[in-house]
Amino acid sequence: EYQEPSDGEPPIGITYDDIGGLGDTVDQVREMIELPLKHPELFARLGIDPPKGVLLYGPPGTGKTLLARAVANETNAHFSVINGPEIMGRYYGESEGRLREVFEEAEAQAPAIIFIDEIDSIAPARDETGEAERRVVAQLLTLLDGLEARGNVVVIGATNRPDAIDEALRRPGRFDREIVIGVPDTQGRREILNIHTRGMPLAEGVDLETLARTTYGFVGADLGALAREAAISALRRVLPGLDLDLDEIPAEVLDELVVTDDDFGD
Ligand code: ATP
């Protein structure tokens, strides 16, 4: 079961097997991020710089954070998260200092991944920028340029608005690689449903195939929530028949707890 890492520890437990419906996107991520983190010597031999910055583009809830956590876990890399809106808000006035700290820590603990969620709120396109953002973007550029191109610190930026970030961030040597994370199709939704129900006692005949077909537009986060709701529905079905003394739930309840098609709703 997933546990939130204490700051900087590699995220526990998340692997590529926990990510569904992204097809060869996972391979792109492995080639762009995992390979240089694990084998910088290959890039040195070829005489090319491994990527320092990779942008993940995609709608909310499609697995960008999940993917970053999985790569960190699979490479045993130090993992830090910077939340864009938070660093401009909660850390207002200390944003640059906070960024510097995170980069210093990552370099000291390399191999490391720095994940910047909602990077568009730190580095919006120029015409949307205020004075505070301009200073933070300048700091971010300095930090990126200052990272040695050894491949052992990779910065992953996530955004759902590809055009919303400052052009300067996308120059060579900065965030010069981009990976699109799409909304899952039927097959993808099926894979994600499999993942989110794999620990559940599903009743015989639960039809995930149909569920996958009828959940058009659902992203991973929606499907995860759907599965959790179904489990809770099963729990409610079994519990009300009992005397609700929660200290005395009989062991048989565990056998009766089965998630059925009805629990998944219409
Ligand atoms: P945001 O842009 O809102 O931060 P995100 O793209 O980073 O969204 P995640 O935070 O990775 O989305 O997804 C939230 C949760 O939804 C995950 O912890 C996971 O349970 C589920 N989820 C999302 N995408 C997938 C996926 N492709 N496969 C399996 N589960 C997924």
PDB file of C-alpha atoms and ligand atoms in Angstrom:
ATOM      1  CA  GLU A   1       0.000   0.000   0.000  1.00  0.00           C
ATOM      2  CA  TYR A   2       1.258   3.456  -0.894  1.00  0.00           C
ATOM      3  CA  GLN A   3       2.708   5.624   1.832  1.00  0.00           C
ATOM      4  CA  GLU A   4       3.419   9.294   1.464  1.00  0.00           C
ATOM      5  CA  PRO A   5       7.185   9.687   1.657  1.00  0.00           C
ATOM      6  CA  SER A   6       8.637  11.949   4.255  1.00  0.00           C
ATOM      7  CA  ASP A   7      10.248  14.805   2.381  1.00  0.00           C
ATOM      8  CA  GLY A   8      12.926  13.668  -0.016  1.00  0.00           C
ATOM      9  CA  GLU A   9      12.779   9.938   0.594  1.00  0.00           C
ATOM     10  CA  PRO A  10      12.172   7.805  -2.461  1.00  0.00           C
ATOM     11  CA  PRO A  11       8.404   7.259  -2.708  1.00  0.00           C
ATOM     12  CA  ILE A  12       7.595   3.900  -1.270  1.00  0.00           C
ATOM     13  CA  GLY A  13       5.808   1.290  -3.251  1.00  0.00           C
ATOM     14  CA  ILE A  14       4.709   2.998  -6.479  1.00  0.00           C
ATOM     15  CA  THR A  15       5.936   1.164  -9.561  1.00  0.00           C
ATOM     16  CA  TYR A  16       5.164   1.220 -13.284  1.00  0.00           C
ATOM     17  CA  ASP A  17       2.667  -1.555 -12.604  1.00  0.00           C
ATOM     18  CA  ASP A  18       0.515   0.939 -10.742  1.00  0.00           C
ATOM     19  CA  ILE A  19       0.081   3.047 -13.865  1.00  0.00           C
ATOM     20  CA  GLY A  20      -2.471   2.073 -16.470  1.00  0.00           C
ATOM     21  CA  GLY A  21      -3.481   3.239 -19.890  1.00  0.00           C
ATOM     22  CA  LEU A  22      -0.420   5.245 -20.775  1.00  0.00           C
ATOM     23  CA  GLY A  23       0.887   2.775 -23.354  1.00  0.00           C
ATOM     24  CA  ASP A  24       4.347   3.590 -24.621  1.00  0.00           C
ATOM     25  CA  THR A  25       4.423   6.829 -22.650  1.00  0.00           C
ATOM     26  CA  VAL A  26       5.956   4.864 -19.814  1.00  0.00           C
ATOM     27  CA  ASP A  27       8.717   3.726 -22.189  1.00  0.00           C
ATOM     28  CA  GLN A  28       9.373   7.329 -23.200  1.00  0.00           C
ATOM     29  CA  VAL A  29       9.702   8.252 -19.553  1.00  0.00           C
ATOM     30  CA  ARG A  30      12.044   5.354 -18.925  1.00  0.00           C
ATOM     31  CA  GLU A  31      14.277   6.301 -21.821  1.00  0.00           C
ATOM     32  CA  MET A  32      14.301  10.003 -21.012  1.00  0.00           C
ATOM     33  CA  ILE A  33      14.557   9.882 -17.241  1.00  0.00           C
ATOM     34  CA  GLU A  34      15.325   6.444 -15.894  1.00  0.00           C
ATOM     35  CA  LEU A  35      18.131   5.595 -18.309  1.00  0.00           C
ATOM     36  CA  PRO A  36      20.242   8.722 -17.721  1.00  0.00           C
ATOM     37  CA  LEU A  37      19.706   8.482 -13.965  1.00  0.00           C
ATOM     38  CA  LYS A  38      20.871   4.896 -13.927  1.00  0.00           C
ATOM     39  CA  HIS A  39      23.489   4.979 -16.678  1.00  0.00           C
ATOM     40  CA  PRO A  40      24.942   8.430 -17.212  1.00  0.00           C
ATOM     41  CA  GLU A  41      28.014   6.717 -18.711  1.00  0.00           C
ATOM     42  CA  LEU A  42      26.031   5.857 -21.854  1.00  0.00           C
ATOM     43  CA  PHE A  43      25.403   9.538 -22.523  1.00  0.00           C
ATOM     44  CA  ALA A  44      28.968  10.471 -21.680  1.00  0.00           C
ATOM     45  CA  ARG A  45      30.190   7.831 -24.144  1.00  0.00           C
ATOM     46  CA  LEU A  46      27.920   9.226 -26.858  1.00  0.00           C
ATOM     47  CA  GLY A  47      29.057  12.739 -26.105  1.00  0.00           C
ATOM     48  CA  ILE A  48      25.547  14.061 -25.558  1.00  0.00           C
ATOM     49  CA  ASP A  49      24.000  15.740 -22.555  1.00  0.00           C
ATOM     50  CA  PRO A  50      21.218  13.795 -20.881  1.00  0.00           C
ATOM     51  CA  PRO A  51      18.031  15.807 -20.341  1.00  0.00           C
ATOM     52  CA  LYS A  52      17.899  18.043 -17.280  1.00  0.00           C
ATOM     53  CA  GLY A  53      14.292  19.020 -17.658  1.00  0.00           C
ATOM     54  CA  VAL A  54      11.248  17.147 -18.917  1.00  0.00           C
ATOM     55  CA  LEU A  55       7.746  18.583 -19.180  1.00  0.00           C
ATOM     56  CA  LEU A  56       4.745  16.341 -18.682  1.00  0.00           C
ATOM     57  CA  TYR A  57       1.650  17.736 -20.367  1.00  0.00           C
ATOM     58  CA  GLY A  58      -1.788  16.448 -19.605  1.00  0.00           C
ATOM     59  CA  PRO A  59      -5.174  17.083 -18.008  1.00  0.00           C
ATOM     60  CA  PRO A  60      -5.550  16.814 -14.221  1.00  0.00           C
ATOM     61  CA  GLY A  61      -5.728  13.336 -12.761  1.00  0.00           C
ATOM     62  CA  THR A  62      -4.116  11.495 -15.665  1.00  0.00           C
ATOM     63  CA  GLY A  63      -1.129  10.223 -13.686  1.00  0.00           C
ATOM     64  CA  LYS A  64       1.640  12.793 -14.048  1.00  0.00           C
ATOM     65  CA  THR A  65       2.490  12.773 -10.358  1.00  0.00           C
ATOM     66  CA  LEU A  66       2.107   9.012 -10.244  1.00  0.00           C
ATOM     67  CA  LEU A  67       4.554   8.624 -13.116  1.00  0.00           C
ATOM     68  CA  ALA A  68       7.142  10.894 -11.491  1.00  0.00           C
ATOM     69  CA  ARG A  69       6.845   8.948  -8.249  1.00  0.00           C
ATOM     70  CA  ALA A  70       7.200   5.649 -10.061  1.00  0.00           C
ATOM     71  CA  VAL A  71      10.385   6.736 -11.835  1.00  0.00           C
ATOM     72  CA  ALA A  72      11.848   7.988  -8.569  1.00  0.00           C
ATOM     73  CA  ASN A  73      10.984   4.737  -6.877  1.00  0.00           C
ATOM     74  CA  GLU A  74      12.262   2.541  -9.691  1.00  0.00           C
ATOM     75  CA  THR A  75      15.556   4.428  -9.850  1.00  0.00           C
ATOM     76  CA  ASN A  76      15.903   4.756  -6.094  1.00  0.00           C
ATOM     77  CA  ALA A  77      16.259   8.463  -6.606  1.00  0.00           C
ATOM     78  CA  HIS A  78      15.811  11.150  -4.009  1.00  0.00           C
ATOM     79  CA  PHE A  79      12.413  12.741  -4.703  1.00  0.00           C
ATOM     80  CA  SER A  80      11.339  16.286  -3.963  1.00  0.00           C
ATOM     81  CA  VAL A  81       8.055  17.893  -4.841  1.00  0.00           C
ATOM     82  CA  ILE A  82       7.567  21.566  -5.477  1.00  0.00           C
ATOM     83  CA  ASN A  83       3.973  22.608  -5.776  1.00  0.00           C
ATOM     84  CA  GLY A  84       3.679  25.611  -8.063  1.00  0.00           C
ATOM     85  CA  PRO A  85       0.747  27.431  -6.479  1.00  0.00           C
ATOM     86  CA  GLU A  86       2.047  26.670  -3.013  1.00  0.00           C
ATOM     87  CA  ILE A  87       5.487  28.084  -3.636  1.00  0.00           C
ATOM     88  CA  MET A  88       3.972  31.276  -5.022  1.00  0.00           C
ATOM     89  CA  GLY A  89       1.495  31.426  -2.162  1.00  0.00           C
ATOM     90  CA  ARG A  90       2.516  29.931   1.134  1.00  0.00           C
ATOM     91  CA  TYR A  91       6.163  30.650   0.496  1.00  0.00           C
ATOM     92  CA  TYR A  92       5.449  34.103  -0.864  1.00  0.00           C
ATOM     93  CA  GLY A  93       8.565  36.231  -0.478  1.00  0.00           C
ATOM     94  CA  GLU A  94      10.660  33.125   0.175  1.00  0.00           C
ATOM     95  CA  SER A  95       9.937  31.409  -3.117  1.00  0.00           C
ATOM     96  CA  GLU A  96      13.411  31.835  -4.597  1.00  0.00           C
ATOM     97  CA  GLY A  97      15.079  30.706  -1.406  1.00  0.00           C
ATOM     98  CA  ARG A  98      12.844  27.663  -1.221  1.00  0.00           C
ATOM     99  CA  LEU A  99      13.674  26.739  -4.834  1.00  0.00           C
ATOM    100  CA  ARG A 100      17.402  27.067  -4.131  1.00  0.00           C
ATOM    101  CA  GLU A 101      17.085  24.823  -1.093  1.00  0.00           C
ATOM    102  CA  VAL A 102      15.308  22.118  -3.041  1.00  0.00           C
ATOM    103  CA  PHE A 103      17.907  22.175  -5.834  1.00  0.00           C
ATOM    104  CA  GLU A 104      20.837  22.140  -3.381  1.00  0.00           C
ATOM    105  CA  GLU A 105      19.342  19.233  -1.508  1.00  0.00           C
ATOM    106  CA  ALA A 106      18.738  17.314  -4.744  1.00  0.00           C
ATOM    107  CA  GLU A 107      22.315  17.814  -5.914  1.00  0.00           C
ATOM    108  CA  ALA A 108      23.649  16.717  -2.549  1.00  0.00           C
ATOM    109  CA  GLN A 109      21.465  13.589  -2.579  1.00  0.00           C
ATOM    110  CA  ALA A 110      21.771  12.696  -6.278  1.00  0.00           C
ATOM    111  CA  PRO A 111      20.547  10.731  -8.104  1.00  0.00           C
ATOM    112  CA  ALA A 112      17.504  12.878  -7.608  1.00  0.00           C
ATOM    113  CA  ILE A 113      14.244  13.920  -9.198  1.00  0.00           C
ATOM    114  CA  ILE A 114      12.669  17.295  -8.566  1.00  0.00           C
ATOM    115  CA  PHE A 115       8.994  17.287  -9.464  1.00  0.00           C
ATOM    116  CA  ILE A 116       7.401  20.693 -10.056  1.00  0.00           C
ATOM    117  CA  ASP A 117       3.646  20.300 -10.133  1.00  0.00           C
ATOM    118  CA  GLU A 118       1.598  23.001 -11.882  1.00  0.00           C
ATOM    119  CA  ILE A 119       4.757  24.628 -13.123  1.00  0.00           C
ATOM    120  CA  ASP A 120       2.678  27.128 -15.119  1.00  0.00           C
ATOM    121  CA  SER A 121       1.834  28.938 -11.908  1.00  0.00           C
ATOM    122  CA  ILE A 122       5.536  29.551 -11.220  1.00  0.00           C
ATOM    123  CA  ALA A 123       6.526  30.317 -14.741  1.00  0.00           C
ATOM    124  CA  PRO A 124       3.560  31.654 -16.664  1.00  0.00           C
ATOM    125  CA  ALA A 125       3.985  32.905 -20.192  1.00  0.00           C
ATOM    126  CA  ARG A 126       5.474  36.388 -20.182  1.00  0.00           C
ATOM    127  CA  ASP A 127       2.335  38.400 -20.834  1.00  0.00           C
ATOM    128  CA  GLU A 128       0.707  36.943 -17.733  1.00  0.00           C
ATOM    129  CA  THR A 129       3.664  37.668 -15.499  1.00  0.00           C
ATOM    130  CA  GLY A 130       3.910  39.913 -12.494  1.00  0.00           C
ATOM    131  CA  GLU A 131       7.050  41.060 -10.740  1.00  0.00           C
ATOM    132  CA  ALA A 132       7.116  38.163  -8.247  1.00  0.00           C
ATOM    133  CA  GLU A 133       6.816  35.552 -10.990  1.00  0.00           C
ATOM    134  CA  ARG A 134       9.548  37.222 -13.018  1.00  0.00           C
ATOM    135  CA  ARG A 135      11.977  36.857 -10.136  1.00  0.00           C
ATOM    136  CA  VAL A 136      11.018  33.253  -9.483  1.00  0.00           C
ATOM    137  CA  VAL A 137      11.348  32.323 -13.163  1.00  0.00           C
ATOM    138  CA  ALA A 138      14.767  33.979 -13.252  1.00  0.00           C
ATOM    139  CA  GLN A 139      15.769  31.934 -10.210  1.00  0.00           C
ATOM    140  CA  LEU A 140      14.477  28.728 -11.747  1.00  0.00           C
ATOM    141  CA  LEU A 141      16.413  29.397 -14.966  1.00  0.00           C
ATOM    142  CA  THR A 142      19.588  30.073 -12.995  1.00  0.00           C
ATOM    143  CA  LEU A 143      19.158  26.864 -11.038  1.00  0.00           C
ATOM    144  CA  LEU A 144      18.481  24.800 -14.173  1.00  0.00           C
ATOM    145  CA  ASP A 145      21.457  26.295 -15.970  1.00  0.00           C
ATOM    146  CA  GLY A 146      23.588  25.687 -12.896  1.00  0.00           C
ATOM    147  CA  LEU A 147      22.786  21.998 -12.725  1.00  0.00           C
ATOM    148  CA  GLU A 148      25.681  20.045 -14.087  1.00  0.00           C
ATOM    149  CA  ALA A 149      24.648  18.152 -17.179  1.00  0.00           C
ATOM    150  CA  ARG A 150      25.556  14.832 -15.670  1.00  0.00           C
ATOM    151  CA  GLY A 151      22.081  13.447 -15.774  1.00  0.00           C
ATOM    152  CA  ASN A 152      21.893  12.632 -12.108  1.00  0.00           C
ATOM    153  CA  VAL A 153      19.421  15.380 -11.252  1.00  0.00           C
ATOM    154  CA  VAL A 154      16.320  15.551 -13.419  1.00  0.00           C
ATOM    155  CA  VAL A 155      13.635  18.180 -13.067  1.00  0.00           C
ATOM    156  CA  ILE A 156      10.158  17.106 -14.123  1.00  0.00           C
ATOM    157  CA  GLY A 157       7.605  19.856 -14.638  1.00  0.00           C
ATOM    158  CA  ALA A 158       3.915  19.054 -14.899  1.00  0.00           C
ATOM    159  CA  THR A 159       1.240  21.240 -16.410  1.00  0.00           C
ATOM    160  CA  ASN A 160      -2.093  20.893 -18.112  1.00  0.00           C
ATOM    161  CA  ARG A 161      -1.585  24.045 -20.124  1.00  0.00           C
ATOM    162  CA  PRO A 162       1.282  23.507 -22.570  1.00  0.00           C
ATOM    163  CA  ASP A 163       1.232  27.041 -23.902  1.00  0.00           C
ATOM    164  CA  ALA A 164       1.016  28.606 -20.495  1.00  0.00           C
ATOM    165  CA  ILE A 165       4.662  28.464 -19.552  1.00  0.00           C
ATOM    166  CA  ASP A 166       7.473  30.871 -20.215  1.00  0.00           C
ATOM    167  CA  GLU A 167       9.260  30.189 -23.519  1.00  0.00           C
ATOM    168  CA  ALA A 168      12.645  30.710 -21.883  1.00  0.00           C
ATOM    169  CA  LEU A 169      12.084  27.584 -19.811  1.00  0.00           C
ATOM    170  CA  ARG A 170      11.774  25.462 -22.938  1.00  0.00           C
ATOM    171  CA  ARG A 171      15.142  26.315 -24.487  1.00  0.00           C
ATOM    172  CA  PRO A 172      17.807  23.655 -25.016  1.00  0.00           C
ATOM    173  CA  GLY A 173      19.435  22.567 -21.785  1.00  0.00           C
ATOM    174  CA  ARG A 174      16.336  23.479 -19.796  1.00  0.00           C
ATOM    175  CA  PHE A 175      12.928  21.828 -20.211  1.00  0.00           C
ATOM    176  CA  ASP A 176      13.768  20.663 -23.695  1.00  0.00           C
ATOM    177  CA  ARG A 177      11.875  17.351 -23.655  1.00  0.00           C
ATOM    178  CA  GLU A 178       8.129  17.004 -23.599  1.00  0.00           C
ATOM    179  CA  ILE A 179       5.885  14.072 -22.977  1.00  0.00           C
ATOM    180  CA  VAL A 180       2.144  14.176 -23.532  1.00  0.00           C
ATOM    181  CA  ILE A 181       0.014  12.314 -21.030  1.00  0.00           C
ATOM    182  CA  GLY A 182      -3.354  11.707 -22.597  1.00  0.00           C
ATOM    183  CA  VAL A 183      -6.847  10.901 -21.393  1.00  0.00           C
ATOM    184  CA  PRO A 184      -7.220   7.098 -21.444  1.00  0.00           C
ATOM    185  CA  ASP A 185      -9.241   5.299 -24.133  1.00  0.00           C
ATOM    186  CA  THR A 186     -11.448   2.261 -23.438  1.00  0.00           C
ATOM    187  CA  GLN A 187      -8.495  -0.108 -23.268  1.00  0.00           C
ATOM    188  CA  GLY A 188      -6.641   2.315 -21.008  1.00  0.00           C
ATOM    189  CA  ARG A 189      -9.639   2.693 -18.709  1.00  0.00           C
ATOM    190  CA  ARG A 190      -9.815  -1.073 -18.511  1.00  0.00           C
ATOM    191  CA  GLU A 191      -6.173  -1.283 -17.431  1.00  0.00           C
ATOM    192  CA  ILE A 192      -6.670   1.423 -14.825  1.00  0.00           C
ATOM    193  CA  LEU A 193      -9.803  -0.286 -13.470  1.00  0.00           C
ATOM    194  CA  ASN A 194      -7.845  -3.521 -13.197  1.00  0.00           C
ATOM    195  CA  ILE A 195      -5.188  -1.752 -11.177  1.00  0.00           C
ATOM    196  CA  HIS A 196      -7.622  -0.065  -8.829  1.00  0.00           C
ATOM    197  CA  THR A 197      -9.675  -3.222  -8.223  1.00  0.00           C
ATOM    198  CA  ARG A 198      -6.852  -5.726  -8.030  1.00  0.00           C
ATOM    199  CA  GLY A 199      -6.916  -5.778  -4.241  1.00  0.00           C
ATOM    200  CA  MET A 200     -10.720  -5.996  -4.062  1.00  0.00           C
ATOM    201  CA  PRO A 201     -12.943  -9.012  -3.507  1.00  0.00           C
ATOM    202  CA  LEU A 202     -14.906  -8.690  -6.743  1.00  0.00           C
ATOM    203  CA  ALA A 203     -18.083 -10.725  -7.115  1.00  0.00           C
ATOM    204  CA  GLU A 204     -18.100 -13.261  -9.888  1.00  0.00           C
ATOM    205  CA  GLY A 205     -19.220 -11.648 -13.114  1.00  0.00           C
ATOM    206  CA  VAL A 206     -18.305  -8.072 -12.272  1.00  0.00           C
ATOM    207  CA  ASP A 207     -18.051  -6.587 -15.716  1.00  0.00           C
ATOM    208  CA  LEU A 208     -15.077  -4.239 -15.826  1.00  0.00           C
ATOM    209  CA  GLU A 209     -15.118  -4.417 -19.611  1.00  0.00           C
ATOM    210  CA  THR A 210     -18.516  -2.724 -19.836  1.00  0.00           C
ATOM    211  CA  LEU A 211     -17.553  -0.311 -17.101  1.00  0.00           C
ATOM    212  CA  ALA A 212     -14.492   0.666 -19.121  1.00  0.00           C
ATOM    213  CA  ARG A 213     -16.676   1.230 -22.196  1.00  0.00           C
ATOM    214  CA  THR A 214     -19.225   3.365 -20.383  1.00  0.00           C
ATOM    215  CA  THR A 215     -16.838   5.658 -18.545  1.00  0.00           C
ATOM    216  CA  TYR A 216     -15.859   7.774 -21.532  1.00  0.00           C
ATOM    217  CA  GLY A 217     -13.956  10.850 -20.420  1.00  0.00           C
ATOM    218  CA  PHE A 218     -12.954   9.423 -17.058  1.00  0.00           C
ATOM    219  CA  VAL A 219      -9.274   9.869 -16.196  1.00  0.00           C
ATOM    220  CA  GLY A 220      -7.234   7.764 -13.777  1.00  0.00           C
ATOM    221  CA  ALA A 221      -8.182   9.829 -10.755  1.00  0.00           C
ATOM    222  CA  ASP A 222     -11.900   9.445 -11.608  1.00  0.00           C
ATOM    223  CA  LEU A 223     -11.577   5.690 -12.062  1.00  0.00           C
ATOM    224  CA  GLY A 224      -9.672   5.364  -8.791  1.00  0.00           C
ATOM    225  CA  ALA A 225     -12.469   7.244  -7.027  1.00  0.00           C
ATOM    226  CA  LEU A 226     -15.096   5.079  -8.746  1.00  0.00           C
ATOM    227  CA  ALA A 227     -13.435   1.913  -7.465  1.00  0.00           C
ATOM    228  CA  ARG A 228     -13.153   3.297  -3.934  1.00  0.00           C
ATOM    229  CA  GLU A 229     -16.814   4.324  -3.947  1.00  0.00           C
ATOM    230  CA  ALA A 230     -17.817   0.850  -5.081  1.00  0.00           C
ATOM    231  CA  ALA A 231     -15.901  -0.690  -2.192  1.00  0.00           C
ATOM    232  CA  ILE A 232     -17.565   1.658   0.286  1.00  0.00           C
ATOM    233  CA  SER A 233     -20.947   0.800  -1.213  1.00  0.00           C
ATOM    234  CA  ALA A 234     -20.222  -2.898  -0.600  1.00  0.00           C
ATOM    235  CA  LEU A 235     -19.316  -2.092   2.973  1.00  0.00           C
ATOM    236  CA  ARG A 236     -22.591  -0.225   3.532  1.00  0.00           C
ATOM    237  CA  ARG A 237     -24.551  -3.094   2.034  1.00  0.00           C
ATOM    238  CA  VAL A 238     -23.073  -5.557   4.458  1.00  0.00           C
ATOM    239  CA  LEU A 239     -22.916  -3.478   7.616  1.00  0.00           C
ATOM    240  CA  PRO A 240     -26.443  -2.062   8.105  1.00  0.00           C
ATOM    241  CA  GLY A 241     -27.910  -5.537   8.567  1.00  0.00           C
ATOM    242  CA  LEU A 242     -25.772  -5.966  11.608  1.00  0.00           C
ATOM    243  CA  ASP A 243     -26.039  -4.600  15.036  1.00  0.00           C
ATOM    244  CA  LEU A 244     -23.805  -1.595  14.531  1.00  0.00           C
ATOM    245  CA  ASP A 245     -21.631  -2.115  17.548  1.00  0.00           C
ATOM    246  CA  LEU A 246     -18.349  -1.426  15.822  1.00  0.00           C
ATOM    247  CA  ASP A 247     -16.380  -3.222  18.496  1.00  0.00           C
ATOM    248  CA  GLU A 248     -18.220  -6.402  17.682  1.00  0.00           C
ATOM    249  CA  ILE A 249     -18.083  -6.846  13.941  1.00  0.00           C
ATOM    250  CA  PRO A 250     -18.065 -10.598  13.439  1.00  0.00           C
ATOM    251  CA  ALA A 251     -15.329 -12.190  11.371  1.00  0.00           C
ATOM    252  CA  GLU A 252     -17.919 -13.521   8.860  1.00  0.00           C
ATOM    253  CA  VAL A 253     -18.412  -9.976   7.634  1.00  0.00           C
ATOM    254  CA  LEU A 254     -15.103 -10.285   5.815  1.00  0.00           C
ATOM    255  CA  ASP A 255     -16.506 -13.189   3.805  1.00  0.00           C
ATOM    256  CA  GLU A 256     -19.653 -11.299   2.935  1.00  0.00           C
ATOM    257  CA  LEU A 257     -17.746  -8.262   1.760  1.00  0.00           C
ATOM    258  CA  VAL A 258     -17.862  -8.625  -1.982  1.00  0.00           C
ATOM    259  CA  VAL A 259     -17.963  -5.795  -4.486  1.00  0.00           C
ATOM    260  CA  THR A 260     -20.687  -6.347  -7.069  1.00  0.00           C
ATOM    261  CA  ASP A 261     -21.653  -4.743 -10.357  1.00  0.00           C
ATOM    262  CA  ASP A 262     -24.392  -2.818  -8.527  1.00  0.00           C
ATOM    263  CA  ASP A 263     -21.814  -1.243  -6.248  1.00  0.00           C
ATOM    264  CA  PHE A 264     -20.213   0.299  -9.307  1.00  0.00           C
ATOM    265  CA  GLY A 265     -23.523   2.029 -10.049  1.00  0.00           C
ATOM    266  CA  ASP A 266     -24.820   2.876 -13.513  1.00  0.00           C
TER     267      ASP A 266
HETATM  268  P1  ATP B   1      -2.816  16.768 -11.316  1.00  0.00           P
HETATM  269  O1  ATP B   1      -2.432  17.453 -12.581  1.00  0.00           O
HETATM  270  O2  ATP B   1      -4.198  17.078 -10.830  1.00  0.00           O
HETATM  271  O3  ATP B   1      -1.769  16.793 -10.236  1.00  0.00           O
HETATM  272  P2  ATP B   1      -1.921  14.154 -12.083  1.00  0.00           P
HETATM  273  O4  ATP B   1      -1.919  13.963 -13.549  1.00  0.00           O
HETATM  274  O5  ATP B   1      -0.643  14.428 -11.397  1.00  0.00           O
HETATM  275  O6  ATP B   1      -2.997  15.241 -11.720  1.00  0.00           O
HETATM  276  P3  ATP B   1      -2.118  12.017 -10.275  1.00  0.00           P
HETATM  277  O7  ATP B   1      -1.999  12.874  -9.044  1.00  0.00           O
HETATM  278  O8  ATP B   1      -0.949  11.249 -10.683  1.00  0.00           O
HETATM  279  O9  ATP B   1      -2.616  12.898 -11.465  1.00  0.00           O
HETATM  280  O10 ATP B   1      -3.363  11.040 -10.129  1.00  0.00           O
HETATM  281  C1  ATP B   1      -4.179  11.032  -8.970  1.00  0.00           C
HETATM  282  C2  ATP B   1      -4.568   9.602  -8.613  1.00  0.00           C
HETATM  283  O11 ATP B   1      -5.390   9.066  -9.649  1.00  0.00           O
HETATM  284  C3  ATP B   1      -3.383   8.673  -8.547  1.00  0.00           C
HETATM  285  O12 ATP B   1      -2.832   8.634  -7.257  1.00  0.00           O
HETATM  286  C4  ATP B   1      -4.002   7.339  -8.939  1.00  0.00           C
HETATM  287  O13 ATP B   1      -4.654   6.735  -7.846  1.00  0.00           O
HETATM  288  C5  ATP B   1      -5.039   7.735  -9.946  1.00  0.00           C
HETATM  289  N1  ATP B   1      -4.497   7.692 -11.318  1.00  0.00           N
HETATM  290  C6  ATP B   1      -4.298   8.746 -12.135  1.00  0.00           C
HETATM  291  N2  ATP B   1      -3.825   8.362 -13.333  1.00  0.00           N
HETATM  292  C7  ATP B   1      -3.705   7.019 -13.267  1.00  0.00           C
HETATM  293  C8  ATP B   1      -3.247   6.022 -14.191  1.00  0.00           C
HETATM  294  N3  ATP B   1      -2.827   6.354 -15.429  1.00  0.00           N
HETATM  295  N4  ATP B   1      -3.248   4.751 -13.783  1.00  0.00           N
HETATM  296  C9  ATP B   1      -3.684   4.400 -12.543  1.00  0.00           C
HETATM  297  N5  ATP B   1      -4.116   5.284 -11.642  1.00  0.00           N
HETATM  298  C10 ATP B   1      -4.141   6.582 -11.981  1.00  0.00           C
END
